[in-house]
Amino acid sequence: MDQAPPPEPHTDVLSDIHAWPADVGADVPHYFDTLPDGSETIVFGDVGTFADHAHQQGDNPYGYQGTCGLCSCEGVLRQFGLDVTEADVVRYAVENGLCQTDGSLAARGGTRLEQQARLLGDFGVPAHTEQATSLEDLASHLEEGRGVIVALNAGVLWDDGNYYESGGPNHAALPIGAARDPLSGRLQGFYLNDSGSGEAARFVDAATMADAWLHSGGGCVVTDRVRVAGATPSERIAL
């Protein structure tokens, strides 16, 4: 039996992509790519640029190691064009009572979502906390061009029972892109910068993201502003 011809290239998908999702920001890149399992995808977000912001947490003069939330704040601020380092953010948090400063070094530097939102606002990027009810909530924020920090369970994210604890949120990470099926628009997963592992633009499939983040509470910090490509840092913040 003759084999069926290969499918036609998806030449019209990107031109029609405004239909799903409907709120893709004008300055949010979206492009074809391939997932680690070989599946085709369309990525929403400036993943390549934001991946360069990732690093292992703990690079601060206090020796604090629990700085996943503060590193995520650093990443959001850099998305908006501010030239800050983990050391800058940790120093500000320590001086303004926005992180844990007692206990072991592994715990010091820890933050709550409310503290992360406050810190971003103090640096000129207003933000608020949310409790998401679906993965689409997260995807829509990324597709609008907002900065987002998620509170999730490290044990699930890393598939390591040593970090599962009670199963609740015990880690913060920075989503930098969403992946959708090119034909159906179905969410396939997200790209994360994870300062806990030091990984940049790690692809996390939708099922794992649901277990690690949504099922542990769905807590997140979301910027009130969207990024504008080509704007100066002050313009990106003011818009």
PDB file of C-alpha atoms in Angstrom:
ATOM      1  CA  MET A   1       0.000   0.000   0.000  1.00  0.00           C
ATOM      2  CA  ASP A   2       1.309   3.433  -0.899  1.00  0.00           C
ATOM      3  CA  GLN A   3       2.213   5.646   2.011  1.00  0.00           C
ATOM      4  CA  ALA A   4       0.263   8.836   2.539  1.00  0.00           C
ATOM      5  CA  PRO A   5       2.087  11.991   1.448  1.00  0.00           C
ATOM      6  CA  PRO A   6       3.679  14.085   4.199  1.00  0.00           C
ATOM      7  CA  PRO A   7       1.508  16.857   5.620  1.00  0.00           C
ATOM      8  CA  GLU A   8       1.754  20.304   4.119  1.00  0.00           C
ATOM      9  CA  PRO A   9       3.859  22.827   6.032  1.00  0.00           C
ATOM     10  CA  HIS A  10       1.888  24.907   8.523  1.00  0.00           C
ATOM     11  CA  THR A  11       2.173  28.005   6.367  1.00  0.00           C
ATOM     12  CA  ASP A  12      -1.014  29.661   7.605  1.00  0.00           C
ATOM     13  CA  VAL A  13      -0.806  28.893  11.302  1.00  0.00           C
ATOM     14  CA  LEU A  14       1.225  31.883  12.398  1.00  0.00           C
ATOM     15  CA  SER A  15      -0.812  34.265  10.274  1.00  0.00           C
ATOM     16  CA  ASP A  16      -4.007  32.982  11.899  1.00  0.00           C
ATOM     17  CA  ILE A  17      -2.592  32.596  15.381  1.00  0.00           C
ATOM     18  CA  HIS A  18      -4.515  35.562  16.745  1.00  0.00           C
ATOM     19  CA  ALA A  19      -7.534  33.277  16.924  1.00  0.00           C
ATOM     20  CA  TRP A  20      -5.950  31.123  19.670  1.00  0.00           C
ATOM     21  CA  PRO A  21      -5.035  32.557  22.048  1.00  0.00           C
ATOM     22  CA  ALA A  22      -6.830  35.831  21.411  1.00  0.00           C
ATOM     23  CA  ASP A  23      -4.679  38.116  23.566  1.00  0.00           C
ATOM     24  CA  VAL A  24      -1.143  37.612  22.295  1.00  0.00           C
ATOM     25  CA  GLY A  25       0.683  40.873  22.872  1.00  0.00           C
ATOM     26  CA  ALA A  26       1.938  42.614  19.770  1.00  0.00           C
ATOM     27  CA  ASP A  27       5.516  42.495  21.069  1.00  0.00           C
ATOM     28  CA  VAL A  28       5.496  38.884  22.291  1.00  0.00           C
ATOM     29  CA  PRO A  29       7.528  36.682  19.921  1.00  0.00           C
ATOM     30  CA  HIS A  30       5.935  33.466  18.694  1.00  0.00           C
ATOM     31  CA  TYR A  31       7.692  30.975  16.488  1.00  0.00           C
ATOM     32  CA  PHE A  32       7.789  27.333  15.446  1.00  0.00           C
ATOM     33  CA  ASP A  33      10.089  25.007  17.354  1.00  0.00           C
ATOM     34  CA  THR A  34      10.472  21.374  18.394  1.00  0.00           C
ATOM     35  CA  LEU A  35       9.929  20.032  21.900  1.00  0.00           C
ATOM     36  CA  PRO A  36      12.405  17.635  23.546  1.00  0.00           C
ATOM     37  CA  ASP A  37      10.189  14.681  22.533  1.00  0.00           C
ATOM     38  CA  GLY A  38      10.284  15.766  18.896  1.00  0.00           C
ATOM     39  CA  SER A  39       6.771  17.231  18.788  1.00  0.00           C
ATOM     40  CA  GLU A  40       6.173  20.382  16.806  1.00  0.00           C
ATOM     41  CA  THR A  41       5.222  23.433  18.810  1.00  0.00           C
ATOM     42  CA  ILE A  42       4.687  27.156  18.671  1.00  0.00           C
ATOM     43  CA  VAL A  43       6.497  28.995  21.443  1.00  0.00           C
ATOM     44  CA  PHE A  44       5.113  32.234  22.844  1.00  0.00           C
ATOM     45  CA  GLY A  45       7.705  34.364  24.619  1.00  0.00           C
ATOM     46  CA  ASP A  46      11.236  35.677  24.203  1.00  0.00           C
ATOM     47  CA  VAL A  47      12.694  32.433  25.506  1.00  0.00           C
ATOM     48  CA  GLY A  48      16.130  32.814  23.938  1.00  0.00           C
ATOM     49  CA  THR A  49      16.738  36.255  25.421  1.00  0.00           C
ATOM     50  CA  PHE A  50      15.304  35.518  28.855  1.00  0.00           C
ATOM     51  CA  ALA A  51      17.223  32.247  29.126  1.00  0.00           C
ATOM     52  CA  ASP A  52      20.398  34.345  29.320  1.00  0.00           C
ATOM     53  CA  HIS A  53      19.151  35.771  32.629  1.00  0.00           C
ATOM     54  CA  ALA A  54      19.195  32.401  34.389  1.00  0.00           C
ATOM     55  CA  HIS A  55      21.814  31.378  36.949  1.00  0.00           C
ATOM     56  CA  GLN A  56      22.227  29.287  40.080  1.00  0.00           C
ATOM     57  CA  GLN A  57      20.921  31.021  43.188  1.00  0.00           C
ATOM     58  CA  GLY A  58      23.253  31.933  46.036  1.00  0.00           C
ATOM     59  CA  ASP A  59      25.367  34.557  44.239  1.00  0.00           C
ATOM     60  CA  ASN A  60      25.071  37.258  46.888  1.00  0.00           C
ATOM     61  CA  PRO A  61      27.386  38.780  49.515  1.00  0.00           C
ATOM     62  CA  TYR A  62      25.381  37.347  52.431  1.00  0.00           C
ATOM     63  CA  GLY A  63      25.850  33.743  51.392  1.00  0.00           C
ATOM     64  CA  TYR A  64      22.067  33.256  51.474  1.00  0.00           C
ATOM     65  CA  GLN A  65      21.005  30.137  49.596  1.00  0.00           C
ATOM     66  CA  GLY A  66      17.203  30.318  49.793  1.00  0.00           C
ATOM     67  CA  THR A  67      16.936  33.069  47.214  1.00  0.00           C
ATOM     68  CA  CYS A  68      14.790  31.417  44.537  1.00  0.00           C
ATOM     69  CA  GLY A  69      12.083  34.072  44.859  1.00  0.00           C
ATOM     70  CA  LEU A  70      14.585  36.912  44.826  1.00  0.00           C
ATOM     71  CA  CYS A  71      16.345  35.456  41.781  1.00  0.00           C
ATOM     72  CA  SER A  72      12.951  35.252  40.090  1.00  0.00           C
ATOM     73  CA  CYS A  73      12.397  38.929  40.947  1.00  0.00           C
ATOM     74  CA  GLU A  74      15.785  39.675  39.433  1.00  0.00           C
ATOM     75  CA  GLY A  75      14.702  37.889  36.256  1.00  0.00           C
ATOM     76  CA  VAL A  76      11.451  39.849  36.014  1.00  0.00           C
ATOM     77  CA  LEU A  77      13.259  43.156  36.524  1.00  0.00           C
ATOM     78  CA  ARG A  78      15.760  42.253  33.816  1.00  0.00           C
ATOM     79  CA  GLN A  79      12.861  41.441  31.471  1.00  0.00           C
ATOM     80  CA  PHE A  80      11.784  45.054  31.957  1.00  0.00           C
ATOM     81  CA  GLY A  81      15.263  46.306  31.152  1.00  0.00           C
ATOM     82  CA  LEU A  82      16.675  46.952  34.638  1.00  0.00           C
ATOM     83  CA  ASP A  83      20.345  46.054  34.993  1.00  0.00           C
ATOM     84  CA  VAL A  84      20.219  44.329  38.377  1.00  0.00           C
ATOM     85  CA  THR A  85      21.948  41.331  39.901  1.00  0.00           C
ATOM     86  CA  GLU A  86      20.949  38.822  42.551  1.00  0.00           C
ATOM     87  CA  ALA A  87      23.227  40.714  44.948  1.00  0.00           C
ATOM     88  CA  ASP A  88      21.338  43.963  44.304  1.00  0.00           C
ATOM     89  CA  VAL A  89      17.961  42.361  44.884  1.00  0.00           C
ATOM     90  CA  VAL A  90      19.030  40.411  47.983  1.00  0.00           C
ATOM     91  CA  ARG A  91      20.634  43.491  49.516  1.00  0.00           C
ATOM     92  CA  TYR A  92      17.445  45.494  49.026  1.00  0.00           C
ATOM     93  CA  ALA A  93      15.315  42.697  50.463  1.00  0.00           C
ATOM     94  CA  VAL A  94      17.530  42.378  53.540  1.00  0.00           C
ATOM     95  CA  GLU A  95      17.581  46.132  54.186  1.00  0.00           C
ATOM     96  CA  ASN A  96      13.807  46.436  53.809  1.00  0.00           C
ATOM     97  CA  GLY A  97      12.594  43.342  55.626  1.00  0.00           C
ATOM     98  CA  LEU A  98      11.458  41.562  52.466  1.00  0.00           C
ATOM     99  CA  CYS A  99      13.126  38.188  53.005  1.00  0.00           C
ATOM    100  CA  GLN A 100      14.019  35.717  55.735  1.00  0.00           C
ATOM    101  CA  THR A 101      17.239  36.655  57.508  1.00  0.00           C
ATOM    102  CA  ASP A 102      17.447  34.035  60.254  1.00  0.00           C
ATOM    103  CA  GLY A 103      17.858  30.277  60.383  1.00  0.00           C
ATOM    104  CA  SER A 104      20.187  28.262  58.193  1.00  0.00           C
ATOM    105  CA  LEU A 105      21.810  29.745  55.097  1.00  0.00           C
ATOM    106  CA  ALA A 106      19.678  27.348  53.057  1.00  0.00           C
ATOM    107  CA  ALA A 107      16.562  29.110  54.351  1.00  0.00           C
ATOM    108  CA  ARG A 108      17.817  32.674  54.455  1.00  0.00           C
ATOM    109  CA  GLY A 109      16.687  34.801  51.540  1.00  0.00           C
ATOM    110  CA  GLY A 110      13.348  33.024  51.361  1.00  0.00           C
ATOM    111  CA  THR A 111      10.359  35.168  50.383  1.00  0.00           C
ATOM    112  CA  ARG A 112       6.590  35.072  50.262  1.00  0.00           C
ATOM    113  CA  LEU A 113       4.661  36.019  47.132  1.00  0.00           C
ATOM    114  CA  GLU A 114       3.515  39.250  48.750  1.00  0.00           C
ATOM    115  CA  GLN A 115       7.118  40.226  49.456  1.00  0.00           C
ATOM    116  CA  GLN A 116       8.106  39.480  45.873  1.00  0.00           C
ATOM    117  CA  ALA A 117       5.296  41.683  44.540  1.00  0.00           C
ATOM    118  CA  ARG A 118       6.272  44.474  46.937  1.00  0.00           C
ATOM    119  CA  LEU A 119       9.917  44.276  45.878  1.00  0.00           C
ATOM    120  CA  LEU A 120       9.064  44.448  42.183  1.00  0.00           C
ATOM    121  CA  GLY A 121       6.904  47.501  42.814  1.00  0.00           C
ATOM    122  CA  ASP A 122       9.667  49.175  44.807  1.00  0.00           C
ATOM    123  CA  PHE A 123      11.953  48.735  41.807  1.00  0.00           C
ATOM    124  CA  GLY A 124       9.343  50.383  39.573  1.00  0.00           C
ATOM    125  CA  VAL A 125       7.549  47.318  38.175  1.00  0.00           C
ATOM    126  CA  PRO A 126       4.118  47.168  39.873  1.00  0.00           C
ATOM    127  CA  ALA A 127       2.879  43.626  40.455  1.00  0.00           C
ATOM    128  CA  HIS A 128       0.212  41.703  42.343  1.00  0.00           C
ATOM    129  CA  THR A 129      -0.341  38.188  43.648  1.00  0.00           C
ATOM    130  CA  GLU A 130      -2.875  35.751  42.209  1.00  0.00           C
ATOM    131  CA  GLN A 131      -4.203  32.250  42.808  1.00  0.00           C
ATOM    132  CA  ALA A 132      -4.569  30.682  39.362  1.00  0.00           C
ATOM    133  CA  THR A 133      -7.215  28.100  38.602  1.00  0.00           C
ATOM    134  CA  SER A 134      -5.847  26.767  35.313  1.00  0.00           C
ATOM    135  CA  LEU A 135      -2.682  26.560  33.256  1.00  0.00           C
ATOM    136  CA  GLU A 136      -4.362  28.882  30.782  1.00  0.00           C
ATOM    137  CA  ASP A 137      -4.207  31.630  33.416  1.00  0.00           C
ATOM    138  CA  LEU A 138      -0.416  31.399  33.360  1.00  0.00           C
ATOM    139  CA  ALA A 139      -0.205  31.089  29.596  1.00  0.00           C
ATOM    140  CA  SER A 140      -2.391  34.137  29.042  1.00  0.00           C
ATOM    141  CA  HIS A 141      -0.137  36.293  31.234  1.00  0.00           C
ATOM    142  CA  LEU A 142       2.957  35.196  29.344  1.00  0.00           C
ATOM    143  CA  GLU A 143       1.253  35.708  25.991  1.00  0.00           C
ATOM    144  CA  GLU A 144       0.281  39.236  27.008  1.00  0.00           C
ATOM    145  CA  GLY A 145       3.924  40.057  27.789  1.00  0.00           C
ATOM    146  CA  ARG A 146       3.698  40.125  31.588  1.00  0.00           C
ATOM    147  CA  GLY A 147       6.380  38.970  33.985  1.00  0.00           C
ATOM    148  CA  VAL A 148       5.295  36.046  36.170  1.00  0.00           C
ATOM    149  CA  ILE A 149       6.787  34.227  39.167  1.00  0.00           C
ATOM    150  CA  VAL A 150       5.249  30.896  40.180  1.00  0.00           C
ATOM    151  CA  ALA A 151       5.284  29.219  43.606  1.00  0.00           C
ATOM    152  CA  LEU A 152       5.518  25.466  43.119  1.00  0.00           C
ATOM    153  CA  ASN A 153       6.669  22.231  44.693  1.00  0.00           C
ATOM    154  CA  ALA A 154      10.337  21.537  44.033  1.00  0.00           C
ATOM    155  CA  GLY A 155       9.998  17.804  44.626  1.00  0.00           C
ATOM    156  CA  VAL A 156       7.479  17.447  41.828  1.00  0.00           C
ATOM    157  CA  LEU A 157       9.337  19.825  39.530  1.00  0.00           C
ATOM    158  CA  TRP A 158      12.642  18.001  39.985  1.00  0.00           C
ATOM    159  CA  ASP A 159      11.113  14.525  40.415  1.00  0.00           C
ATOM    160  CA  ASP A 160      12.999  14.272  43.698  1.00  0.00           C
ATOM    161  CA  GLY A 161      11.197  13.103  46.831  1.00  0.00           C
ATOM    162  CA  ASN A 162      13.812  14.768  49.031  1.00  0.00           C
ATOM    163  CA  TYR A 163      12.250  18.119  48.163  1.00  0.00           C
ATOM    164  CA  TYR A 164       8.581  17.131  48.257  1.00  0.00           C
ATOM    165  CA  GLU A 165       8.018  17.981  51.950  1.00  0.00           C
ATOM    166  CA  SER A 166       4.239  18.412  52.497  1.00  0.00           C
ATOM    167  CA  GLY A 167       3.530  18.738  48.773  1.00  0.00           C
ATOM    168  CA  GLY A 168       2.818  22.447  49.039  1.00  0.00           C
ATOM    169  CA  PRO A 169       4.694  25.301  47.383  1.00  0.00           C
ATOM    170  CA  ASN A 170       8.307  25.431  48.564  1.00  0.00           C
ATOM    171  CA  HIS A 171      10.116  26.925  45.574  1.00  0.00           C
ATOM    172  CA  ALA A 172       9.845  29.818  43.129  1.00  0.00           C
ATOM    173  CA  ALA A 173      10.644  29.748  39.426  1.00  0.00           C
ATOM    174  CA  LEU A 174      10.330  32.067  36.455  1.00  0.00           C
ATOM    175  CA  PRO A 175       8.212  31.013  33.449  1.00  0.00           C
ATOM    176  CA  ILE A 176       9.529  32.650  30.291  1.00  0.00           C
ATOM    177  CA  GLY A 177       7.446  31.016  27.550  1.00  0.00           C
ATOM    178  CA  ALA A 178       4.426  28.882  26.748  1.00  0.00           C
ATOM    179  CA  ALA A 179       4.304  26.093  24.157  1.00  0.00           C
ATOM    180  CA  ARG A 180       1.163  25.232  22.186  1.00  0.00           C
ATOM    181  CA  ASP A 181       0.290  22.610  19.614  1.00  0.00           C
ATOM    182  CA  PRO A 182       0.497  24.322  16.197  1.00  0.00           C
ATOM    183  CA  LEU A 183      -2.804  22.880  14.960  1.00  0.00           C
ATOM    184  CA  SER A 184      -5.079  22.804  18.003  1.00  0.00           C
ATOM    185  CA  GLY A 185      -3.611  25.485  20.243  1.00  0.00           C
ATOM    186  CA  ARG A 186      -3.523  23.012  23.141  1.00  0.00           C
ATOM    187  CA  LEU A 187      -1.026  23.913  25.845  1.00  0.00           C
ATOM    188  CA  GLN A 188       1.927  21.526  25.728  1.00  0.00           C
ATOM    189  CA  GLY A 189       3.934  23.078  28.531  1.00  0.00           C
ATOM    190  CA  PHE A 190       6.112  25.959  29.656  1.00  0.00           C
ATOM    191  CA  TYR A 191       9.745  27.074  29.611  1.00  0.00           C
ATOM    192  CA  LEU A 192      11.184  27.895  33.044  1.00  0.00           C
ATOM    193  CA  ASN A 193      14.286  29.573  34.377  1.00  0.00           C
ATOM    194  CA  ASP A 194      14.971  27.698  37.613  1.00  0.00           C
ATOM    195  CA  SER A 195      17.574  29.194  39.932  1.00  0.00           C
ATOM    196  CA  GLY A 196      17.305  26.173  42.231  1.00  0.00           C
ATOM    197  CA  SER A 197      18.782  23.862  39.615  1.00  0.00           C
ATOM    198  CA  GLY A 198      20.474  26.614  37.617  1.00  0.00           C
ATOM    199  CA  GLU A 199      18.629  25.506  34.483  1.00  0.00           C
ATOM    200  CA  ALA A 200      17.760  28.020  31.773  1.00  0.00           C
ATOM    201  CA  ALA A 201      14.650  27.646  29.617  1.00  0.00           C
ATOM    202  CA  ARG A 202      13.903  24.148  30.857  1.00  0.00           C
ATOM    203  CA  PHE A 203      10.801  22.743  29.146  1.00  0.00           C
ATOM    204  CA  VAL A 204       8.235  21.481  31.666  1.00  0.00           C
ATOM    205  CA  ASP A 205       5.286  19.624  30.161  1.00  0.00           C
ATOM    206  CA  ALA A 206       1.755  20.683  31.043  1.00  0.00           C
ATOM    207  CA  ALA A 207       1.038  17.670  33.257  1.00  0.00           C
ATOM    208  CA  THR A 208       4.143  18.231  35.382  1.00  0.00           C
ATOM    209  CA  MET A 209       3.428  21.944  35.608  1.00  0.00           C
ATOM    210  CA  ALA A 210      -0.101  21.211  36.779  1.00  0.00           C
ATOM    211  CA  ASP A 211       1.162  18.833  39.471  1.00  0.00           C
ATOM    212  CA  ALA A 212       4.028  21.046  40.613  1.00  0.00           C
ATOM    213  CA  TRP A 213       2.307  24.428  40.503  1.00  0.00           C
ATOM    214  CA  LEU A 214      -1.446  24.330  40.034  1.00  0.00           C
ATOM    215  CA  HIS A 215      -2.132  21.422  42.405  1.00  0.00           C
ATOM    216  CA  SER A 216       0.087  22.969  45.086  1.00  0.00           C
ATOM    217  CA  GLY A 217      -2.026  26.113  45.126  1.00  0.00           C
ATOM    218  CA  GLY A 218      -1.432  27.964  41.866  1.00  0.00           C
ATOM    219  CA  GLY A 219       0.143  30.952  43.607  1.00  0.00           C
ATOM    220  CA  CYS A 220       1.940  33.470  41.436  1.00  0.00           C
ATOM    221  CA  VAL A 221       3.103  37.056  41.132  1.00  0.00           C
ATOM    222  CA  VAL A 222       2.061  38.893  37.957  1.00  0.00           C
ATOM    223  CA  THR A 223       3.268  42.281  36.763  1.00  0.00           C
ATOM    224  CA  ASP A 224       0.639  44.930  36.201  1.00  0.00           C
ATOM    225  CA  ARG A 225       2.499  46.142  33.114  1.00  0.00           C
ATOM    226  CA  VAL A 226       3.421  44.404  29.889  1.00  0.00           C
ATOM    227  CA  ARG A 227       6.795  44.601  28.212  1.00  0.00           C
ATOM    228  CA  VAL A 228       7.227  46.700  25.080  1.00  0.00           C
ATOM    229  CA  ALA A 229       9.979  45.689  22.671  1.00  0.00           C
ATOM    230  CA  GLY A 230      12.437  48.448  21.814  1.00  0.00           C
ATOM    231  CA  ALA A 231      11.409  50.688  24.713  1.00  0.00           C
ATOM    232  CA  THR A 232      13.921  52.065  27.178  1.00  0.00           C
ATOM    233  CA  PRO A 233      13.803  50.625  30.711  1.00  0.00           C
ATOM    234  CA  SER A 234      11.901  53.675  32.003  1.00  0.00           C
ATOM    235  CA  GLU A 235       9.448  53.460  29.125  1.00  0.00           C
ATOM    236  CA  ARG A 236       8.887  49.727  29.683  1.00  0.00           C
ATOM    237  CA  ILE A 237       8.039  50.419  33.323  1.00  0.00           C
ATOM    238  CA  ALA A 238       5.819  53.427  32.655  1.00  0.00           C
ATOM    239  CA  LEU A 239       3.665  51.796  29.992  1.00  0.00           C
TER     240      LEU A 239
END
